[in-house]
């Protein structure tokens, strides 16, 4: 269909822009290089904004805490390079993750800052200093002018920190703010904050064996227009490593839903939930990164397919 025809003949400019935004949300964007067959890379629109995010991001806990070892710095730089080449967007870190911010800064200074970078950091009371000081320090370490998203890590002193993050957002020093939790912890409190506070993102653990968020938090996020980041998509690694070690085979029907590897099966399950914006698997291995990024390519499982995936997994 020809957009200019639609715009000029039947719809107002506003309607036309809405249509284009919807097309972006459906994200029929070209397949990125290195991915031979199949569909397009799935991106989702951040609620209440016109910014789109690729559904597979990258975590840095443990994996990027490699200090100043030259060989490891070069290896992590190569990971970041490949992540962007394969269409990656969100990179998530925290002052809790040791040298991860410095290692990311090293990689970005070698590679330049990719247009698609969506830099997500956190404030975390045990790291010391005020939230303002932590953010300034992290910006210096990443060597970027500002973060896209700032989150309160594990709800630590969340009232005070969220107030500061809100100030930074009002001042245009960050675009989005949010809170994080993991391992299913403090969901009741997370729910209260989501209901009462004006936040853009919530980060929580959601994967095929940790599905508690489906009950209340994901529906609430959808209702309130809060973007969801799924952390621990492999439950810290055990999920996929056990499947691979045991040589478990994928069910025959998985390929019909675009899942030809366990990485695709596990990650597509997560990001095909309508309330989830992106998942952030962490890895030290280039091969694993490539496998993970492939999970961001359409087709995705439908709601019915997702039920079938759960039944299969529960019976394993
Ligand atoms: N409260 C919070 O804010 C919070 C809490 C937890 C996590 N997070 C964020 O979420 C991110 C992800 O969680 P996570 O790091 O705990 O766990 P995860 O992403 O579920 O698992 C990471 C592990 O999976 C392995 N892995 C990755 N891709 C693989 C593949 N294709 N095949 C086989 N193994 C693979 C990695 O090992 P290899 O190195 O061998 O690939 C790594 O040990 C964190 O890095 C962090 O950024 C935030």
mmCIF file of C-alpha atoms and ligand atoms in Angstrom:
data_model
loop_
_atom_site.group_PDB
_atom_site.id
_atom_site.type_symbol
_atom_site.label_atom_id
_atom_site.label_comp_id
_atom_site.label_asym_id
_atom_site.label_seq_id
_atom_site.Cartn_x
_atom_site.Cartn_y
_atom_site.Cartn_z
ATOM 1 C CA UNK A 1 0.000 0.000 0.000
ATOM 2 C CA UNK A 2 1.231 3.475 -0.820
ATOM 3 C CA UNK A 3 1.481 5.684 2.284
ATOM 4 C CA UNK A 4 1.528 8.957 0.391
ATOM 5 C CA UNK A 5 -1.727 7.958 -1.325
ATOM 6 C CA UNK A 6 -3.357 7.194 2.002
ATOM 7 C CA UNK A 7 -2.113 10.436 3.537
ATOM 8 C CA UNK A 8 -3.139 12.736 0.801
ATOM 9 C CA UNK A 9 -6.465 11.199 -0.105
ATOM 10 C CA UNK A 10 -8.187 9.656 2.838
ATOM 11 C CA UNK A 11 -6.584 10.478 6.138
ATOM 12 C CA UNK A 12 -5.422 13.510 8.009
ATOM 13 C CA UNK A 13 -1.725 13.902 8.729
ATOM 14 C CA UNK A 14 -2.351 12.950 12.376
ATOM 15 C CA UNK A 15 -4.046 9.704 11.375
ATOM 16 C CA UNK A 16 -1.242 9.018 9.002
ATOM 17 C CA UNK A 17 1.393 9.454 11.692
ATOM 18 C CA UNK A 18 -0.564 7.096 13.925
ATOM 19 C CA UNK A 19 -0.624 4.494 11.173
ATOM 20 C CA UNK A 20 3.095 4.803 10.688
ATOM 21 C CA UNK A 21 3.670 4.451 14.440
ATOM 22 C CA UNK A 22 1.560 1.280 14.417
ATOM 23 C CA UNK A 23 3.608 -0.092 11.544
ATOM 24 C CA UNK A 24 6.754 0.603 13.533
ATOM 25 C CA UNK A 25 5.276 -1.187 16.528
ATOM 26 C CA UNK A 26 4.591 -4.211 14.354
ATOM 27 C CA UNK A 27 8.151 -3.581 13.255
ATOM 28 C CA UNK A 28 8.306 -4.945 9.796
ATOM 29 C CA UNK A 29 11.860 -3.755 9.509
ATOM 30 C CA UNK A 30 14.481 -5.350 7.312
ATOM 31 C CA UNK A 31 16.352 -8.428 8.429
ATOM 32 C CA UNK A 32 19.770 -7.401 9.655
ATOM 33 C CA UNK A 33 22.976 -8.573 8.014
ATOM 34 C CA UNK A 34 24.188 -12.054 8.838
ATOM 35 C CA UNK A 35 20.681 -13.418 9.218
ATOM 36 C CA UNK A 36 19.993 -15.296 6.070
ATOM 37 C CA UNK A 37 16.427 -16.481 5.981
ATOM 38 C CA UNK A 38 13.149 -15.556 7.556
ATOM 39 C CA UNK A 39 11.445 -12.560 8.981
ATOM 40 C CA UNK A 40 12.182 -9.129 10.299
ATOM 41 C CA UNK A 41 13.721 -8.004 13.545
ATOM 42 C CA UNK A 42 11.015 -7.377 16.110
ATOM 43 C CA UNK A 43 11.031 -4.023 17.853
ATOM 44 C CA UNK A 44 8.410 -2.772 20.266
ATOM 45 C CA UNK A 45 7.313 0.764 20.916
ATOM 46 C CA UNK A 46 8.018 2.039 24.421
ATOM 47 C CA UNK A 47 4.540 2.885 25.780
ATOM 48 C CA UNK A 48 3.593 6.571 25.680
ATOM 49 C CA UNK A 49 6.543 7.374 23.444
ATOM 50 C CA UNK A 50 7.499 7.087 19.808
ATOM 51 C CA UNK A 51 10.776 5.282 20.543
ATOM 52 C CA UNK A 52 11.141 1.654 19.486
ATOM 53 C CA UNK A 53 13.356 -0.931 21.126
ATOM 54 C CA UNK A 54 14.711 -4.187 19.689
ATOM 55 C CA UNK A 55 13.254 -6.971 21.842
ATOM 56 C CA UNK A 56 16.625 -8.566 22.623
ATOM 57 C CA UNK A 57 18.976 -6.475 24.714
ATOM 58 C CA UNK A 58 21.998 -7.438 26.787
ATOM 59 C CA UNK A 59 22.712 -7.713 30.514
ATOM 60 C CA UNK A 60 26.159 -7.164 32.025
ATOM 61 C CA UNK A 61 26.022 -8.675 35.531
ATOM 62 C CA UNK A 62 29.136 -10.813 36.062
ATOM 63 C CA UNK A 63 29.799 -11.040 32.315
ATOM 64 C CA UNK A 64 31.250 -7.503 32.039
ATOM 65 C CA UNK A 65 32.895 -7.370 35.456
ATOM 66 C CA UNK A 66 36.304 -8.240 34.024
ATOM 67 C CA UNK A 67 38.499 -5.439 35.413
ATOM 68 C CA UNK A 68 41.425 -4.316 33.296
ATOM 69 C CA UNK A 69 42.564 -7.610 31.776
ATOM 70 C CA UNK A 70 43.469 -6.625 28.187
ATOM 71 C CA UNK A 71 42.372 -9.918 26.631
ATOM 72 C CA UNK A 72 38.996 -9.847 28.380
ATOM 73 C CA UNK A 73 38.490 -6.164 27.535
ATOM 74 C CA UNK A 74 39.076 -6.957 23.861
ATOM 75 C CA UNK A 75 36.682 -9.923 24.038
ATOM 76 C CA UNK A 76 33.912 -7.819 25.619
ATOM 77 C CA UNK A 77 34.502 -5.057 23.068
ATOM 78 C CA UNK A 78 33.991 -7.650 20.337
ATOM 79 C CA UNK A 79 30.726 -8.736 22.022
ATOM 80 C CA UNK A 80 29.430 -5.152 22.076
ATOM 81 C CA UNK A 81 30.445 -4.663 18.440
ATOM 82 C CA UNK A 82 28.574 -7.804 17.380
ATOM 83 C CA UNK A 83 25.584 -6.860 19.520
ATOM 84 C CA UNK A 84 25.182 -3.608 17.580
ATOM 85 C CA UNK A 85 25.911 -5.247 14.228
ATOM 86 C CA UNK A 86 23.051 -7.627 14.939
ATOM 87 C CA UNK A 87 20.676 -4.782 15.725
ATOM 88 C CA UNK A 88 21.000 -4.682 19.516
ATOM 89 C CA UNK A 89 19.680 -1.737 21.511
ATOM 90 C CA UNK A 90 19.363 -1.971 25.285
ATOM 91 C CA UNK A 91 22.401 -2.616 27.438
ATOM 92 C CA UNK A 92 21.620 -2.900 31.143
ATOM 93 C CA UNK A 93 24.104 -2.363 33.937
ATOM 94 C CA UNK A 94 24.328 -1.287 37.561
ATOM 95 C CA UNK A 95 26.809 0.157 40.052
ATOM 96 C CA UNK A 96 26.451 -3.277 41.697
ATOM 97 C CA UNK A 97 28.236 -4.938 38.747
ATOM 98 C CA UNK A 98 31.819 -4.087 39.686
ATOM 99 C CA UNK A 99 33.848 -2.897 36.687
ATOM 100 C CA UNK A 100 31.015 -3.434 34.145
ATOM 101 C CA UNK A 101 30.512 0.334 33.603
ATOM 102 C CA UNK A 102 34.249 0.832 32.931
ATOM 103 C CA UNK A 103 34.355 -2.146 30.597
ATOM 104 C CA UNK A 104 31.369 -0.773 28.691
ATOM 105 C CA UNK A 105 33.076 2.635 28.564
ATOM 106 C CA UNK A 106 36.187 0.979 27.156
ATOM 107 C CA UNK A 107 34.143 -0.827 24.477
ATOM 108 C CA UNK A 108 32.237 2.324 23.491
ATOM 109 C CA UNK A 109 35.408 4.390 23.294
ATOM 110 C CA UNK A 110 36.880 1.790 20.906
ATOM 111 C CA UNK A 111 33.726 1.397 18.808
ATOM 112 C CA UNK A 112 32.017 4.766 19.008
ATOM 113 C CA UNK A 113 28.469 5.113 20.284
ATOM 114 C CA UNK A 114 26.033 3.191 18.098
ATOM 115 C CA UNK A 115 22.855 5.050 17.136
ATOM 116 C CA UNK A 116 20.841 2.116 18.440
ATOM 117 C CA UNK A 117 22.406 2.178 21.937
ATOM 118 C CA UNK A 118 19.763 2.386 24.652
ATOM 119 C CA UNK A 119 21.867 2.730 27.788
ATOM 120 C CA UNK A 120 20.143 1.564 30.963
ATOM 121 C CA UNK A 121 21.794 2.120 34.334
ATOM 122 C CA UNK A 122 20.712 2.048 37.947
ATOM 123 C CA UNK A 123 21.162 3.735 41.269
ATOM 124 C CA UNK A 124 21.813 1.429 44.200
ATOM 125 C CA UNK A 125 22.260 2.655 47.764
ATOM 126 C CA UNK A 126 25.012 0.204 48.848
ATOM 127 C CA UNK A 127 27.286 1.665 46.145
ATOM 128 C CA UNK A 128 27.527 4.813 48.314
ATOM 129 C CA UNK A 129 27.168 8.488 47.472
ATOM 130 C CA UNK A 130 23.988 10.243 46.451
ATOM 131 C CA UNK A 131 21.922 9.263 43.417
ATOM 132 C CA UNK A 132 23.192 12.408 41.655
ATOM 133 C CA UNK A 133 26.800 11.386 42.351
ATOM 134 C CA UNK A 134 26.227 7.808 41.227
ATOM 135 C CA UNK A 135 24.667 8.886 37.927
ATOM 136 C CA UNK A 136 27.482 11.384 37.233
ATOM 137 C CA UNK A 137 30.098 8.732 38.046
ATOM 138 C CA UNK A 138 28.419 6.120 35.828
ATOM 139 C CA UNK A 139 28.132 8.557 32.914
ATOM 140 C CA UNK A 140 31.823 9.273 33.206
ATOM 141 C CA UNK A 141 32.643 5.547 33.326
ATOM 142 C CA UNK A 142 30.439 4.687 30.309
ATOM 143 C CA UNK A 143 31.817 7.825 28.651
ATOM 144 C CA UNK A 144 28.412 8.850 27.293
ATOM 145 C CA UNK A 145 26.604 12.198 27.624
ATOM 146 C CA UNK A 146 23.527 10.684 29.244
ATOM 147 C CA UNK A 147 21.623 7.469 29.890
ATOM 148 C CA UNK A 148 18.344 6.627 28.185
ATOM 149 C CA UNK A 149 16.964 4.914 31.282
ATOM 150 C CA UNK A 150 17.755 5.166 34.975
ATOM 151 C CA UNK A 151 16.305 2.611 37.364
ATOM 152 C CA UNK A 152 16.239 2.175 41.119
ATOM 153 C CA UNK A 153 18.043 -1.125 41.639
ATOM 154 C CA UNK A 154 16.103 -3.638 43.746
ATOM 155 C CA UNK A 155 13.912 -0.870 45.193
ATOM 156 C CA UNK A 156 16.807 0.325 47.399
ATOM 157 C CA UNK A 157 15.631 3.572 49.090
ATOM 158 C CA UNK A 158 13.244 3.842 46.179
ATOM 159 C CA UNK A 159 11.306 6.896 47.392
ATOM 160 C CA UNK A 160 14.404 9.066 47.665
ATOM 161 C CA UNK A 161 16.048 7.728 44.516
ATOM 162 C CA UNK A 162 12.924 7.891 42.390
ATOM 163 C CA UNK A 163 12.471 11.535 43.400
ATOM 164 C CA UNK A 164 15.984 12.304 42.126
ATOM 165 C CA UNK A 165 15.452 10.336 38.913
ATOM 166 C CA UNK A 166 12.225 12.257 38.354
ATOM 167 C CA UNK A 167 14.127 15.551 38.783
ATOM 168 C CA UNK A 168 16.684 14.386 36.206
ATOM 169 C CA UNK A 169 13.898 13.458 33.809
ATOM 170 C CA UNK A 170 12.180 16.826 34.203
ATOM 171 C CA UNK A 171 15.540 18.508 33.581
ATOM 172 C CA UNK A 172 15.929 16.493 30.343
ATOM 173 C CA UNK A 173 18.946 14.609 31.704
ATOM 174 C CA UNK A 174 17.376 11.181 31.195
ATOM 175 C CA UNK A 175 14.464 10.072 29.016
ATOM 176 C CA UNK A 176 12.954 7.262 31.081
ATOM 177 C CA UNK A 177 12.925 6.195 34.717
ATOM 178 C CA UNK A 178 11.977 2.980 36.454
ATOM 179 C CA UNK A 179 12.486 0.382 39.170
ATOM 180 C CA UNK A 180 13.910 -3.134 39.226
ATOM 181 C CA UNK A 181 13.506 -6.372 41.105
ATOM 182 C CA UNK A 182 14.454 -9.979 40.376
ATOM 183 C CA UNK A 183 13.942 -13.598 41.481
ATOM 184 C CA UNK A 184 10.239 -12.832 42.120
ATOM 185 C CA UNK A 185 11.170 -10.695 45.143
ATOM 186 C CA UNK A 186 8.927 -7.987 46.616
ATOM 187 C CA UNK A 187 6.298 -8.223 43.889
ATOM 188 C CA UNK A 188 3.628 -6.778 46.145
ATOM 189 C CA UNK A 189 5.710 -3.646 46.700
ATOM 190 C CA UNK A 190 6.604 -3.449 43.015
ATOM 191 C CA UNK A 191 2.897 -3.597 42.225
ATOM 192 C CA UNK A 192 2.141 -0.765 44.664
ATOM 193 C CA UNK A 193 4.846 1.421 43.145
ATOM 194 C CA UNK A 194 3.653 0.684 39.612
ATOM 195 C CA UNK A 195 0.103 1.580 40.623
ATOM 196 C CA UNK A 196 0.945 4.769 42.505
ATOM 197 C CA UNK A 197 4.023 6.266 40.846
ATOM 198 C CA UNK A 198 4.652 7.690 37.427
ATOM 199 C CA UNK A 199 7.345 5.370 36.041
ATOM 200 C CA UNK A 200 8.230 4.409 32.472
ATOM 201 C CA UNK A 201 9.897 1.036 33.003
ATOM 202 C CA UNK A 202 9.792 -1.900 35.385
ATOM 203 C CA UNK A 203 12.468 -4.592 35.290
ATOM 204 C CA UNK A 204 11.653 -8.009 36.741
ATOM 205 C CA UNK A 205 12.417 -11.681 36.348
ATOM 206 C CA UNK A 206 10.257 -13.395 33.764
ATOM 207 C CA UNK A 207 11.085 -16.625 31.959
ATOM 208 C CA UNK A 208 9.397 -19.912 31.148
ATOM 209 C CA UNK A 209 9.946 -21.333 34.646
ATOM 210 C CA UNK A 210 9.507 -18.056 36.591
ATOM 211 C CA UNK A 211 6.093 -16.889 35.453
ATOM 212 C CA UNK A 212 4.710 -15.245 38.573
ATOM 213 C CA UNK A 213 4.821 -11.812 36.916
ATOM 214 C CA UNK A 214 2.051 -12.987 34.563
ATOM 215 C CA UNK A 215 -0.500 -12.862 37.372
ATOM 216 C CA UNK A 216 -0.467 -9.198 38.332
ATOM 217 C CA UNK A 217 2.618 -7.264 37.252
ATOM 218 C CA UNK A 218 2.479 -7.812 33.494
ATOM 219 C CA UNK A 219 -1.257 -7.011 33.237
ATOM 220 C CA UNK A 220 -0.729 -3.900 35.383
ATOM 221 C CA UNK A 221 2.218 -2.812 33.214
ATOM 222 C CA UNK A 222 0.044 -3.150 30.106
ATOM 223 C CA UNK A 223 -2.807 -1.239 31.750
ATOM 224 C CA UNK A 224 -0.576 1.598 32.967
ATOM 225 C CA UNK A 225 1.635 1.806 29.875
ATOM 226 C CA UNK A 226 4.820 0.779 31.688
ATOM 227 C CA UNK A 227 7.504 -0.906 29.592
ATOM 228 C CA UNK A 228 8.752 -4.241 30.959
ATOM 229 C CA UNK A 229 12.353 -5.480 30.854
ATOM 230 C CA UNK A 230 12.681 -9.208 31.557
ATOM 231 C CA UNK A 231 15.874 -9.977 33.468
ATOM 232 C CA UNK A 232 17.327 -13.462 34.103
ATOM 233 C CA UNK A 233 15.748 -14.801 30.893
ATOM 234 C CA UNK A 234 17.763 -18.012 31.337
ATOM 235 C CA UNK A 235 17.250 -18.018 35.106
ATOM 236 C CA UNK A 236 20.868 -17.068 35.553
ATOM 237 C CA UNK A 237 22.009 -19.515 32.861
ATOM 238 C CA UNK A 238 20.920 -22.815 34.414
ATOM 239 C CA UNK A 239 17.833 -23.027 32.228
ATOM 240 C CA UNK A 240 19.573 -23.091 28.867
ATOM 241 C CA UNK A 241 22.796 -24.728 30.027
ATOM 242 C CA UNK A 242 20.894 -27.716 31.481
ATOM 243 C CA UNK A 243 18.836 -28.156 28.321
ATOM 244 C CA UNK A 244 21.964 -28.099 26.199
ATOM 245 C CA UNK A 245 23.946 -30.363 28.562
ATOM 246 C CA UNK A 246 21.154 -32.930 28.695
ATOM 247 C CA UNK A 247 20.848 -32.800 24.916
ATOM 248 C CA UNK A 248 17.088 -32.114 25.176
ATOM 249 C CA UNK A 249 15.470 -31.897 21.777
ATOM 250 C CA UNK A 250 13.070 -29.189 20.746
ATOM 251 C CA UNK A 251 9.534 -30.344 20.002
ATOM 252 C CA UNK A 252 8.842 -30.762 16.279
ATOM 253 C CA UNK A 253 6.255 -27.966 16.232
ATOM 254 C CA UNK A 254 8.673 -25.356 17.679
ATOM 255 C CA UNK A 255 10.104 -24.572 14.240
ATOM 256 C CA UNK A 256 6.646 -23.449 13.089
ATOM 257 C CA UNK A 257 6.815 -20.714 15.763
ATOM 258 C CA UNK A 258 10.281 -19.636 14.636
ATOM 259 C CA UNK A 259 12.163 -21.604 17.314
ATOM 260 C CA UNK A 260 14.973 -23.750 15.981
ATOM 261 C CA UNK A 261 17.284 -23.447 19.017
ATOM 262 C CA UNK A 262 16.687 -23.473 22.768
ATOM 263 C CA UNK A 263 17.793 -19.824 22.847
ATOM 264 C CA UNK A 264 14.993 -18.930 20.426
ATOM 265 C CA UNK A 265 12.476 -21.062 22.301
ATOM 266 C CA UNK A 266 13.259 -19.496 25.693
ATOM 267 C CA UNK A 267 13.704 -15.892 24.561
ATOM 268 C CA UNK A 268 10.828 -15.812 22.084
ATOM 269 C CA UNK A 269 8.572 -17.158 24.821
ATOM 270 C CA UNK A 270 9.430 -14.069 26.879
ATOM 271 C CA UNK A 271 9.364 -11.319 24.289
ATOM 272 C CA UNK A 272 6.190 -12.555 22.602
ATOM 273 C CA UNK A 273 4.265 -11.662 25.765
ATOM 274 C CA UNK A 274 2.430 -8.514 24.728
ATOM 275 C CA UNK A 275 3.403 -6.634 27.895
ATOM 276 C CA UNK A 276 7.140 -7.339 27.616
ATOM 277 C CA UNK A 277 9.300 -4.797 25.788
ATOM 278 C CA UNK A 278 12.608 -6.622 25.894
ATOM 279 C CA UNK A 279 14.693 -9.382 27.467
ATOM 280 C CA UNK A 280 18.327 -8.873 28.480
ATOM 281 C CA UNK A 281 20.324 -12.128 28.373
ATOM 282 C CA UNK A 282 23.942 -11.825 29.541
ATOM 283 C CA UNK A 283 26.775 -13.742 27.956
ATOM 284 C CA UNK A 284 30.550 -13.925 27.647
ATOM 285 C CA UNK A 285 30.418 -15.977 24.418
ATOM 286 C CA UNK A 286 30.159 -14.557 20.913
ATOM 287 C CA UNK A 287 28.406 -17.684 19.698
ATOM 288 C CA UNK A 288 25.810 -17.392 22.461
ATOM 289 C CA UNK A 289 25.267 -13.711 21.687
ATOM 290 C CA UNK A 290 24.599 -14.565 18.034
ATOM 291 C CA UNK A 291 22.159 -17.270 19.076
ATOM 292 C CA UNK A 292 20.414 -14.889 21.460
ATOM 293 C CA UNK A 293 20.124 -12.107 18.891
ATOM 294 C CA UNK A 294 18.524 -14.474 16.423
ATOM 295 C CA UNK A 295 15.629 -14.782 18.887
ATOM 296 C CA UNK A 296 14.707 -11.184 18.071
ATOM 297 C CA UNK A 297 13.753 -12.091 14.517
ATOM 298 C CA UNK A 298 10.148 -12.812 13.510
ATOM 299 C CA UNK A 299 8.096 -15.004 13.468
ATOM 300 C CA UNK A 300 7.098 -14.989 17.117
ATOM 301 C CA UNK A 301 4.828 -17.464 18.919
ATOM 302 C CA UNK A 302 1.155 -16.534 19.214
ATOM 303 C CA UNK A 303 -0.734 -16.537 22.534
ATOM 304 C CA UNK A 304 -1.887 -20.111 21.759
ATOM 305 C CA UNK A 305 1.655 -21.190 20.856
ATOM 306 C CA UNK A 306 2.907 -19.765 24.161
ATOM 307 C CA UNK A 307 0.463 -21.986 26.100
ATOM 308 C CA UNK A 308 1.730 -24.986 24.153
ATOM 309 C CA UNK A 309 5.328 -24.014 25.017
ATOM 310 C CA UNK A 310 4.496 -23.883 28.728
ATOM 311 C CA UNK A 311 2.703 -27.268 28.628
ATOM 312 C CA UNK A 312 5.699 -28.795 26.869
ATOM 313 C CA UNK A 313 8.175 -27.271 29.285
ATOM 314 C CA UNK A 314 6.215 -28.193 32.404
ATOM 315 C CA UNK A 315 6.150 -31.805 31.209
ATOM 316 C CA UNK A 316 9.926 -32.004 30.605
HETATM 317 N N1 LIG B 1 17.617 -6.577 40.111
HETATM 318 C C1 LIG B 1 18.144 -6.344 38.934
HETATM 319 O O1 LIG B 1 18.160 -5.210 38.475
HETATM 320 C C2 LIG B 1 18.681 -7.472 38.132
HETATM 321 C C3 LIG B 1 18.755 -8.755 38.681
HETATM 322 C C4 LIG B 1 19.233 -9.791 37.884
HETATM 323 C C5 LIG B 1 19.650 -9.528 36.579
HETATM 324 N N2 LIG B 1 19.586 -8.252 36.097
HETATM 325 C C6 LIG B 1 20.024 -7.955 34.709
HETATM 326 O O2 LIG B 1 19.589 -9.004 33.861
HETATM 327 C C7 LIG B 1 20.701 -9.533 33.139
HETATM 328 C C8 LIG B 1 20.455 -11.009 32.819
HETATM 329 O O3 LIG B 1 20.344 -11.784 33.971
HETATM 330 P P1 LIG B 1 21.517 -12.771 34.446
HETATM 331 O O4 LIG B 1 22.813 -12.307 33.933
HETATM 332 O O5 LIG B 1 21.365 -12.931 35.910
HETATM 333 O O6 LIG B 1 21.104 -14.174 33.841
HETATM 334 P P2 LIG B 1 20.731 -14.782 32.405
HETATM 335 O O7 LIG B 1 20.858 -13.773 31.340
HETATM 336 O O8 LIG B 1 19.436 -15.481 32.622
HETATM 337 O O9 LIG B 1 21.856 -15.881 32.251
HETATM 338 C C9 LIG B 1 23.190 -15.553 32.021
HETATM 339 C C10 LIG B 1 23.966 -16.852 31.795
HETATM 340 O O10 LIG B 1 23.431 -17.507 30.646
HETATM 341 C C11 LIG B 1 24.480 -18.000 29.844
HETATM 342 N N3 LIG B 1 24.050 -17.880 28.435
HETATM 343 C C12 LIG B 1 23.659 -16.760 27.773
HETATM 344 N N4 LIG B 1 23.297 -17.050 26.501
HETATM 345 C C13 LIG B 1 23.485 -18.389 26.365
HETATM 346 C C14 LIG B 1 23.293 -19.290 25.289
HETATM 347 N N5 LIG B 1 22.805 -18.881 24.102
HETATM 348 N N6 LIG B 1 23.592 -20.609 25.486
HETATM 349 C C15 LIG B 1 24.077 -21.037 26.670
HETATM 350 N N7 LIG B 1 24.263 -20.231 27.739
HETATM 351 C C16 LIG B 1 23.973 -18.913 27.586
HETATM 352 C C17 LIG B 1 25.681 -17.144 30.126
HETATM 353 O O11 LIG B 1 26.828 -17.947 30.091
HETATM 354 P P3 LIG B 1 27.912 -17.740 28.885
HETATM 355 O O12 LIG B 1 28.744 -16.594 29.331
HETATM 356 O O13 LIG B 1 28.608 -19.051 28.858
HETATM 357 O O14 LIG B 1 27.144 -17.478 27.646
HETATM 358 C C18 LIG B 1 25.423 -16.644 31.546
HETATM 359 O O15 LIG B 1 26.103 -17.445 32.493
HETATM 360 C C19 LIG B 1 21.869 -9.270 34.080
HETATM 361 O O16 LIG B 1 23.107 -9.418 33.433
HETATM 362 C C20 LIG B 1 21.544 -7.881 34.549
HETATM 363 O O17 LIG B 1 21.903 -6.925 33.584
HETATM 364 C C21 LIG B 1 19.097 -7.236 36.836
#
